[in-house]
Coordinates of C-alpha atoms and ligand atoms in Angstrom, one line a residue:
Chain A
X1 CA 15.9 -158.2 171.7
X2 CA 17.5 -160.1 168.9
X3 CA 19.9 -161.8 171.3
X4 CA 16.9 -162.8 173.3
X5 CA 15.6 -164.9 170.5
X6 CA 19.0 -166.1 169.4
X7 CA 20.0 -167.1 172.9
X8 CA 20.5 -170.8 173.9
X9 CA 18.5 -170.5 177.1
X10 CA 15.4 -169.1 175.4
X11 CA 15.7 -171.6 172.6
X12 CA 15.9 -174.4 175.1
X13 CA 12.9 -173.0 176.9
X14 CA 10.9 -173.2 173.7
X15 CA 12.2 -176.7 173.1
X16 CA 11.2 -177.7 176.6
X17 CA 7.7 -176.2 176.4
X18 CA 7.0 -177.7 173.0
X19 CA 8.5 -181.1 174.1
X20 CA 6.4 -181.2 177.2
X21 CA 3.2 -180.3 175.3
X22 CA 4.0 -183.1 172.9
X23 CA 4.5 -185.4 175.8
X24 CA 1.2 -184.4 177.3
X25 CA -0.5 -185.0 174.0
X26 CA 1.1 -188.5 173.9
X27 CA -1.0 -189.4 177.0
X28 CA -4.3 -188.3 175.5
X29 CA -3.5 -189.8 172.1
X30 CA -2.7 -193.1 173.8
X31 CA -5.9 -193.2 175.9
X32 CA -7.9 -192.6 172.7
X33 CA -6.1 -195.2 170.8
X34 CA -6.4 -197.9 173.5
X35 CA -10.1 -198.1 172.3
X36 CA -8.6 -200.0 169.3
X37 CA -8.1 -202.9 171.7
X38 CA -11.8 -203.3 172.6
X39 CA -13.7 -206.3 171.3
X40 CA -13.8 -206.0 167.5
X41 CA -17.5 -205.0 166.9
X42 CA -17.4 -202.4 169.7
X43 CA -14.0 -201.1 168.8
X44 CA -14.9 -200.3 165.2
X45 CA -18.0 -198.3 166.0
X46 CA -16.6 -196.6 169.1
X47 CA -13.3 -195.7 167.6
X48 CA -14.8 -194.3 164.4
X49 CA -17.3 -192.3 166.4
X50 CA -14.5 -191.0 168.5
X51 CA -12.5 -190.0 165.5
X52 CA -15.5 -188.3 164.0
X53 CA -16.1 -186.4 167.2
X54 CA -12.5 -185.2 167.3
X55 CA -12.4 -184.1 163.7
X56 CA -15.6 -182.1 164.1
X57 CA -14.7 -180.3 167.3
X58 CA -13.5 -176.7 167.1
X59 CA -11.5 -176.9 170.4
X60 CA -9.8 -180.0 169.2
X61 CA -9.1 -178.3 165.9
X62 CA -7.4 -175.4 167.7
X63 CA -5.4 -177.8 169.9
X64 CA -4.3 -179.7 166.8
X65 CA -2.9 -176.4 165.3
X66 CA -0.9 -175.9 168.5
X67 CA 0.3 -179.5 168.1
X68 CA 1.5 -179.0 164.5
X69 CA 3.2 -175.8 165.6
X70 CA 4.9 -177.6 168.5
X71 CA 6.3 -180.3 166.2
X72 CA 7.6 -177.7 163.8
X73 CA 9.1 -175.4 166.4
X74 CA 10.7 -178.3 168.3
X75 CA 12.3 -179.6 165.1
X76 CA 13.4 -176.2 164.0
X77 CA 15.0 -175.5 167.4
X78 CA 16.7 -178.9 167.3
X79 CA 18.2 -178.0 163.9
X80 CA 19.2 -174.5 165.1
X81 CA 20.8 -175.8 168.3
X82 CA 22.5 -178.6 166.4
X83 CA 24.2 -176.1 164.1
X84 CA 25.1 -173.9 167.1
X85 CA 26.7 -176.9 168.8
X86 CA 28.7 -177.8 165.8
X87 CA 30.0 -174.3 165.5
X88 CA 30.9 -174.1 169.2
X89 CA 32.8 -177.3 169.1
X90 CA 35.3 -176.1 166.6
X91 CA 38.2 -178.4 166.0
X92 CA 37.3 -182.1 166.7
X93 CA 39.1 -184.1 169.4
X94 CA 41.3 -186.7 167.9
X95 CA 40.7 -189.0 170.8
X96 CA 37.3 -188.7 172.4
X97 CA 36.2 -190.6 175.5
X98 CA 33.9 -187.9 176.9
X99 CA 31.0 -190.2 176.5
X100 CA 31.9 -192.1 179.7
X101 CA 30.3 -189.3 181.7
X102 CA 26.8 -189.1 180.3
X103 CA 23.9 -191.4 179.2
X104 CA 23.6 -192.6 175.7
X105 CA 20.2 -191.1 175.1
X106 CA 21.3 -187.7 176.4
X107 CA 24.0 -187.6 173.7
X108 CA 21.7 -188.9 170.9
X109 CA 18.6 -186.8 171.2
X110 CA 19.0 -185.6 167.6
X111 CA 19.3 -189.2 166.2
X112 CA 16.3 -190.3 168.3
X113 CA 14.4 -187.1 167.2
X114 CA 15.1 -187.9 163.5
X115 CA 13.6 -191.4 163.9
X116 CA 10.6 -189.9 165.5
X117 CA 10.3 -187.3 162.8
X118 CA 10.5 -189.9 160.0
X119 CA 7.9 -191.9 161.8
X120 CA 5.6 -188.9 162.1
X121 CA 5.8 -188.4 158.3
X122 CA 4.7 -191.9 157.6
X123 CA 2.1 -191.8 160.4
X124 CA 0.6 -188.6 159.1
X125 CA 0.6 -189.8 155.5
X126 CA -1.1 -193.2 156.3
X127 CA -3.7 -192.1 158.8
X128 CA -4.1 -188.3 159.1
X129 CA -3.9 -187.6 155.4
X130 CA -6.0 -190.6 154.5
X131 CA -8.7 -189.7 157.0
X132 CA -8.8 -186.0 155.9
X133 CA -8.3 -186.2 152.2
X134 CA -8.3 -189.9 151.3
X135 CA -11.2 -192.1 150.1
X136 CA -12.2 -193.8 153.3
X137 CA -15.4 -196.0 153.3
X138 CA -18.0 -195.5 156.0
X139 CA -19.1 -197.8 158.8
X140 CA -22.7 -198.7 159.5
X141 CA -23.2 -195.6 161.7
X142 CA -22.0 -193.4 158.8
X143 CA -18.7 -192.5 160.3
X144 CA -15.4 -192.8 158.3
X145 CA -14.1 -196.3 159.0
X146 CA -10.6 -195.3 160.4
X147 CA -10.7 -198.5 162.4
X148 CA -10.5 -200.8 159.4
X149 CA -7.8 -198.6 157.9
X150 CA -5.7 -199.0 161.0
X151 CA -6.3 -202.7 161.4
X152 CA -5.4 -203.3 157.7
X153 CA -2.2 -201.3 158.0
X154 CA -1.1 -203.3 161.0
X155 CA -1.5 -206.5 159.1
X156 CA 2.1 -206.1 157.8
X157 CA 5.0 -207.3 160.0
X158 CA 7.4 -204.7 158.6
X159 CA 4.9 -202.0 159.5
X160 CA 4.8 -203.4 163.1
X161 CA 8.5 -203.4 163.2
X162 CA 8.7 -199.8 162.0
X163 CA 6.3 -198.7 164.6
X164 CA 8.1 -200.7 167.4
X165 CA 11.5 -199.1 166.6
X166 CA 9.9 -195.7 166.5
X167 CA 8.2 -196.1 169.9
X168 CA 11.4 -197.4 171.5
X169 CA 13.2 -194.3 170.1
X170 CA 10.5 -192.2 171.5
X171 CA 10.9 -193.9 174.8
X172 CA 14.6 -193.1 175.0
X173 CA 13.9 -189.5 173.8
X174 CA 11.5 -189.1 176.7
X175 CA 13.7 -190.7 179.3
X176 CA 16.2 -187.8 178.8
X177 CA 13.7 -185.3 177.5
X178 CA 11.2 -185.1 180.4
X179 CA 13.9 -184.5 183.1
X180 CA 15.9 -182.2 180.7
X181 CA 12.9 -180.1 179.9
X182 CA 12.3 -179.3 183.6
X183 CA 15.9 -178.4 184.0
X184 CA 15.8 -176.1 181.0
X185 CA 12.8 -174.4 182.5
X186 CA 14.7 -173.8 185.7
X187 CA 13.7 -176.6 188.2
X188 CA 16.7 -176.4 190.5
X189 CA 15.3 -177.9 193.8
X190 CA 17.3 -181.1 194.3
X191 CA 14.4 -183.1 195.7
X192 CA 11.9 -182.2 192.9
X193 CA 14.6 -182.5 190.2
X194 CA 15.1 -186.1 191.4
X195 CA 11.4 -186.7 191.6
X196 CA 10.9 -185.5 188.0
X197 CA 13.8 -187.7 186.8
X198 CA 12.2 -190.8 188.4
X199 CA 8.7 -189.7 187.1
X200 CA 10.3 -189.3 183.6
X201 CA 11.6 -192.9 183.7
X202 CA 8.2 -194.4 184.6
X203 CA 6.4 -192.0 182.2
X204 CA 8.6 -193.0 179.3
X205 CA 8.3 -196.7 180.0
X206 CA 4.5 -196.4 180.3
X207 CA 4.1 -194.4 177.1
X208 CA 6.4 -196.8 175.2
X209 CA 4.7 -200.0 176.3
X210 CA 1.3 -198.4 175.9
X211 CA 1.9 -197.5 172.2
X212 CA 3.8 -200.7 171.5
X213 CA 1.1 -203.1 172.5
X214 CA -1.6 -201.6 170.2
X215 CA -0.1 -202.7 166.9
X216 CA 1.3 -205.9 168.3
X217 CA -2.0 -207.0 169.8
X218 CA -3.9 -206.0 166.6
X219 CA -1.4 -208.0 164.5
X220 CA -1.8 -211.1 166.7
X221 CA -5.6 -210.8 166.8
X222 CA -5.9 -210.7 163.0
Chain B
X1 CA 57.6 -197.0 184.7
X2 CA 57.9 -196.5 181.0
X3 CA 55.2 -194.3 179.4
X4 CA 54.5 -193.8 175.7
X5 CA 53.0 -190.4 175.0
X6 CA 51.2 -189.0 172.0
X7 CA 51.2 -185.3 172.5
X8 CA 49.4 -182.7 170.5
X9 CA 51.9 -180.2 169.1
X10 CA 50.7 -177.0 167.5
X11 CA 53.0 -174.0 166.9
X12 CA 50.3 -171.4 167.2
X13 CA 46.6 -170.8 166.5
X14 CA 47.1 -170.5 162.8
X15 CA 49.2 -173.6 162.2
X16 CA 47.9 -177.2 161.9
X17 CA 48.5 -179.4 164.9
X18 CA 49.2 -183.1 165.1
X19 CA 50.2 -185.8 167.6
X20 CA 53.9 -186.5 168.1
X21 CA 55.3 -189.6 169.8
X22 CA 57.5 -189.4 172.9
X23 CA 58.7 -192.0 175.4
X24 CA 59.5 -191.2 179.0
X25 CA 61.5 -194.0 180.6
X26 CA 62.1 -193.2 184.2
X27 CA 58.6 -192.3 185.4
X28 CA 58.0 -192.7 189.1
X29 CA 54.4 -193.8 190.0
X30 CA 54.2 -191.1 192.6
X31 CA 54.9 -188.3 190.1
X32 CA 52.0 -186.1 189.2
X33 CA 51.0 -186.0 185.6
X34 CA 52.6 -182.6 185.2
X35 CA 55.8 -183.7 186.8
X36 CA 55.9 -186.5 184.2
X37 CA 55.5 -183.8 181.5
X38 CA 58.3 -181.8 183.3
X39 CA 60.6 -184.9 183.0
X40 CA 59.8 -185.1 179.3
X41 CA 60.5 -181.3 178.8
X42 CA 63.8 -181.6 180.6
X43 CA 64.8 -184.2 178.2
X44 CA 63.6 -182.2 175.2
X45 CA 65.5 -179.1 176.4
X46 CA 68.6 -181.1 176.7
X47 CA 68.1 -182.4 173.2
X48 CA 67.6 -178.8 171.9
X49 CA 64.0 -179.4 171.1
X50 CA 61.1 -177.0 171.9
X51 CA 59.5 -178.2 175.2
X52 CA 55.8 -179.1 175.3
X53 CA 53.9 -176.0 176.5
X54 CA 51.1 -176.5 179.0
X55 CA 49.4 -174.3 181.6
X56 CA 49.9 -174.8 185.3
X57 CA 50.3 -172.7 188.4
X58 CA 49.4 -173.9 191.9
X59 CA 49.8 -177.6 191.3
X60 CA 47.6 -178.3 194.2
X61 CA 44.2 -178.4 192.5
X62 CA 43.0 -174.9 193.3
X63 CA 43.9 -172.5 190.5
X64 CA 42.3 -174.2 187.6
X65 CA 45.1 -173.6 185.1
X66 CA 46.2 -177.1 184.3
X67 CA 43.4 -178.6 182.2
X68 CA 44.3 -180.9 179.3
X69 CA 42.5 -183.8 177.6
X70 CA 44.1 -187.1 178.7
X71 CA 43.1 -190.1 176.7
X72 CA 40.0 -188.1 175.5
X73 CA 38.8 -187.1 179.0
X74 CA 39.2 -183.6 180.6
X75 CA 41.8 -183.9 183.4
X76 CA 42.3 -187.6 182.7
X77 CA 40.7 -190.8 184.0
X78 CA 39.9 -189.9 187.6
X79 CA 36.6 -188.1 188.1
X80 CA 36.5 -184.8 190.0
X81 CA 40.3 -184.4 189.8
X82 CA 42.6 -181.8 188.2
X83 CA 45.4 -182.8 186.0
X84 CA 48.0 -181.6 188.6
X85 CA 46.3 -183.9 191.2
X86 CA 46.4 -186.9 188.8
X87 CA 49.3 -189.2 189.6
X88 CA 51.1 -191.7 187.4
X89 CA 49.9 -194.5 189.7
X90 CA 46.6 -194.1 187.8
X91 CA 48.4 -195.6 184.7
X92 CA 50.3 -198.8 184.1
X93 CA 53.8 -199.4 183.0
X94 CA 53.9 -199.4 179.2
X95 CA 50.7 -197.4 178.8
X96 CA 50.2 -195.1 175.8
X97 CA 48.7 -191.8 176.8
X98 CA 47.1 -189.3 174.4
X99 CA 47.4 -185.7 175.6
X100 CA 45.5 -183.0 173.8
X101 CA 44.4 -179.4 174.6
X102 CA 40.8 -178.6 175.5
X103 CA 39.1 -178.0 172.2
X104 CA 36.3 -175.5 171.8
X105 CA 35.7 -172.6 169.5
X106 CA 35.7 -170.3 172.5
X107 CA 39.1 -171.7 173.7
X108 CA 41.5 -170.8 170.9
X109 CA 44.8 -172.9 171.0
X110 CA 47.8 -170.8 172.0
X111 CA 50.4 -173.4 171.6
X112 CA 50.6 -177.2 172.1
X113 CA 48.4 -177.9 175.2
X114 CA 47.8 -174.3 176.1
X115 CA 44.5 -172.7 175.3
X116 CA 43.2 -169.2 175.8
X117 CA 40.3 -169.3 178.3
X118 CA 39.9 -165.6 178.7
X119 CA 36.3 -166.1 177.3
X120 CA 35.5 -167.4 180.8
X121 CA 37.1 -164.3 182.3
X122 CA 35.0 -162.1 180.1
X123 CA 31.8 -163.8 181.4
X124 CA 32.9 -162.9 184.9
X125 CA 33.7 -159.3 184.0
X126 CA 30.3 -158.9 182.4
X127 CA 28.4 -159.4 185.7
X128 CA 30.1 -161.7 188.2
X129 CA 30.7 -159.1 190.8
X130 CA 29.0 -156.8 193.3
X131 CA 29.4 -153.1 192.9
X132 CA 30.6 -152.0 196.3
X133 CA 33.4 -149.6 197.3
X134 CA 36.3 -151.5 198.5
X135 CA 38.2 -150.2 201.5
X136 CA 38.6 -151.5 205.0
X137 CA 37.1 -154.9 205.6
X138 CA 33.5 -154.2 206.9
X139 CA 32.2 -155.4 210.3
X140 CA 31.5 -159.1 209.7
X141 CA 28.2 -159.2 211.6
X142 CA 26.6 -156.3 209.7
X143 CA 25.3 -158.6 207.0
X144 CA 23.6 -161.6 208.6
X145 CA 23.6 -164.9 206.7
X146 CA 22.7 -168.4 207.8
X147 CA 25.3 -171.1 207.9
X148 CA 23.3 -173.1 205.3
X149 CA 23.2 -170.2 202.8
X150 CA 26.9 -169.6 203.2
X151 CA 27.7 -173.2 202.6
X152 CA 25.5 -173.4 199.5
X153 CA 27.2 -170.3 198.2
X154 CA 30.6 -171.8 198.8
X155 CA 29.6 -175.0 197.0
X156 CA 28.9 -172.9 193.9
X157 CA 31.9 -170.6 194.5
X158 CA 34.2 -173.6 194.6
X159 CA 34.4 -173.5 190.8
X160 CA 38.1 -172.9 189.8
X161 CA 37.3 -171.9 186.2
X162 CA 39.4 -174.6 184.6
X163 CA 37.1 -175.1 181.7
X164 CA 36.7 -178.8 182.0
X165 CA 33.0 -178.4 181.8
X166 CA 33.3 -176.9 178.4
X167 CA 35.8 -179.5 177.3
X168 CA 33.6 -182.3 178.5
X169 CA 30.4 -181.0 176.9
X170 CA 29.3 -182.4 173.5
X171 CA 28.1 -178.8 172.7
X172 CA 31.1 -177.0 174.3
X173 CA 28.6 -175.2 176.6
X174 CA 29.8 -173.0 179.4
X175 CA 26.5 -173.4 181.3
X176 CA 28.0 -175.0 184.4
X177 CA 30.6 -172.4 184.8
X178 CA 28.2 -169.5 184.2
X179 CA 25.5 -171.1 186.3
X180 CA 27.9 -171.6 189.2
X181 CA 29.0 -168.0 189.1
X182 CA 25.5 -166.7 189.0
X183 CA 24.2 -169.0 191.8
X184 CA 27.2 -168.1 194.0
X185 CA 26.3 -164.4 194.0
X186 CA 22.6 -165.1 193.9
X187 CA 22.8 -166.9 197.2
X188 CA 24.6 -164.1 199.1
X189 CA 22.9 -161.0 200.4
X190 CA 25.5 -158.8 198.7
X191 CA 24.5 -160.3 195.3
X192 CA 20.8 -159.5 195.5
X193 CA 20.9 -155.9 194.3
X194 CA 22.2 -156.6 190.9
X195 CA 20.8 -160.1 190.4
X196 CA 18.6 -159.4 187.3
X197 CA 21.2 -157.4 185.5
X198 CA 23.9 -159.9 186.3
X199 CA 22.1 -162.9 185.0
X200 CA 21.1 -161.2 181.8
X201 CA 24.6 -159.8 181.1
X202 CA 26.4 -163.0 181.9
X203 CA 24.1 -165.1 179.8
X204 CA 24.5 -162.6 176.9
X205 CA 28.3 -162.7 177.2
X206 CA 28.3 -166.5 177.2
X207 CA 26.4 -166.3 173.9
X208 CA 28.7 -163.8 172.4
X209 CA 31.8 -165.9 173.2
X210 CA 30.4 -168.6 171.0
X211 CA 29.7 -171.4 173.6
X212 CA 27.1 -174.0 172.8
X213 CA 23.8 -174.7 174.5
X214 CA 23.2 -177.0 177.4
X215 CA 21.7 -180.5 176.6
X216 CA 21.6 -181.5 180.3
X217 CA 23.9 -184.5 179.6
X218 CA 25.5 -183.8 183.0
X219 CA 29.0 -184.8 181.8
X220 CA 30.3 -181.5 183.1
X221 CA 29.6 -182.3 186.7
X222 CA 31.2 -185.7 186.4
X223 CA 34.5 -184.3 185.1
X224 CA 34.4 -181.1 187.2
X225 CA 37.3 -181.1 189.7
X226 CA 35.0 -179.5 192.2
X227 CA 32.0 -181.6 191.5
X228 CA 29.9 -178.4 190.9
X229 CA 26.2 -179.5 190.7
X230 CA 24.4 -179.3 187.4
X231 CA 21.5 -177.9 189.4
X232 CA 23.4 -174.6 189.2
X233 CA 22.5 -174.6 185.5
X234 CA 18.8 -175.0 186.3
X235 CA 19.2 -172.2 188.7
X236 CA 20.7 -170.0 186.0
X237 CA 17.8 -170.9 183.7
X238 CA 15.3 -170.0 186.5
X239 CA 16.9 -166.7 187.3
X240 CA 17.2 -165.8 183.7
X241 CA 13.5 -166.6 183.0
X242 CA 12.5 -164.7 186.1
X243 CA 14.5 -161.7 185.1
X244 CA 13.0 -161.7 181.6
X245 CA 9.4 -162.5 182.5
X246 CA 8.8 -161.0 185.9
X247 CA 11.0 -158.0 186.3
X248 CA 9.8 -154.6 184.9
X249 CA 12.7 -152.7 183.3
Ligands
HEM301 C1 6.4 -186.7 169.9 C2 7.5 -186.1 169.6 C3 8.5 -185.5 170.5 C4 8.5 -185.3 171.9 C5 7.4 -185.7 172.9 C6 9.7 -184.7 172.2 C7 10.1 -184.3 173.5 C8 11.2 -183.7 173.9 C9 11.6 -183.1 175.2 C10 10.6 -183.1 176.4 C11 12.8 -182.6 175.1 C12 13.6 -181.9 176.2 C13 13.7 -180.5 176.0 C14 14.8 -179.9 176.8 O1 15.8 -180.5 177.0 O2 14.6 -178.7 177.3 C15 13.3 -182.9 173.8 C16 14.6 -182.5 173.4 C17 15.0 -182.7 172.1 N1 14.3 -183.1 171.0 FE1 12.4 -183.8 171.1 N2 10.5 -184.5 171.1 C18 9.8 -185.0 170.1 C19 10.2 -185.0 168.7 C20 11.4 -184.5 168.3 C21 11.7 -184.4 166.9 C22 10.8 -184.7 165.7 C23 13.0 -183.9 166.9 C24 13.9 -183.5 165.7 C25 14.3 -184.1 164.7 C26 13.5 -183.8 168.2 C27 14.7 -183.4 168.6 C28 15.1 -183.1 169.9 C29 16.5 -182.7 170.3 C30 17.7 -182.6 169.4 C31 16.4 -182.5 171.7 C32 17.6 -182.2 172.5 C33 17.9 -180.7 172.5 C34 19.2 -180.5 173.3 O3 20.3 -180.7 172.7 O4 19.2 -180.2 174.5 N3 12.4 -184.1 169.1 N4 12.3 -183.5 173.0
FES302 S1 47.9 -176.3 188.5 FE1 46.5 -175.2 189.7 S2 44.7 -176.6 189.6 FE2 46.2 -177.7 188.6

């Protein structure tokens, strides 16, 4: 039983499931946030109402706990497997050209993941924490004015840059991650494996562009 | 051709290794890489020095003994080729070539370029077999199998166990090796009976030997002399999950 939890295959299954859940969440989160790009008057009221609805809903609350757990488990697994890999490698090669045989993103998932993680810390602190525990003014409908909080944050070019870098890192993480996760879970049919790889590419590009345009358009509009 | 070599010399597993410089003057471009090393060793023996130790057996690309890292790549610059099938025409006159053993915790260095790959053998012994009484060869038509299935099983069985997949992997994972061995038997009628036990025990043994996890970088297939497909790894994952989740003990 112990070996079952310690084993690389089961750990990668967990990593794949949590990663795919996070990827799925990214779609929903993006669709919700695209409301920020509506005409200003409408965007403010609609977005705040939407946030209010989410924070009050018990189902959403449960899903959000799953989400936190996924981020935590995914990260813990990354650390565990990273240590395991270091141990398995033993003595370093003095001359190492192994990289010619694989893609850059597949070798740098940890680096990309760390960027995503740092982004998440900042993202949670600035919006999630503020919304839940901060002193946020109310809009005319009596909902917390998250919209203005977001728009003000995106007034800063450095902040836009930080977000852009993080989304690009996320994009590369997903280009490898989506296909890899399906392999980890056991998709061995050559046709579907290829299909998932192609889907992963388009998915990653769509997610990256979708998230990128929000802060950039808001910055330009204000 | 004149070739400059930097070869990893290490007396045994406990001593520290380092590169030593050698020059081989009279290299013929049609020599295999191993023949070039033979030429060097002949010279070393004549000079009373200890020859460079390296593994080899068939020298025709089928036994899987001859793996070394050549310029930082398992089996050298050609893809899907063993070291013994690599010829000096792949290099230029005056080239400097780095030669190192495969490095992984599960492959302890024996001496110089020689490593102990018995960890792979132990993965096989843990489950890579079918339990049948040997004896006379059975009637061939008593176990029907389609041509396609037989070919697919052969594709997985083509693995020569050289360890290049482990050496090419950033995590020193043996997933391609183990996946190929599991798939090979999984595809054959004879392998069906012990399929769940096999996958569980081989995966467990792979863990015990201290190999790393699979990141699906796919470098292993690129450097594999037999171009064994990474989908064998996915198959291993599938069979493993199936045996853990769906099979009642
Ligand atoms: C929105 C956030 C994230 C998403 C959507 C995501 C998604 C994924 C997916 C789908 C995989 C493939 C799993 C597999 O190969 O089976 C993966 C792998 C990986 N993730 Fe993430 N991830 C996220 C955040 C993170 C974070 C915060 C870290 C850690 C610092 C991280 C580190 C890794 C690593 C190291 C791998 C590769 C594991 C390996 O070596 O195979 N990820 N991620
Ligand atoms: S010596 Fe047998 S494969 Fe190279």
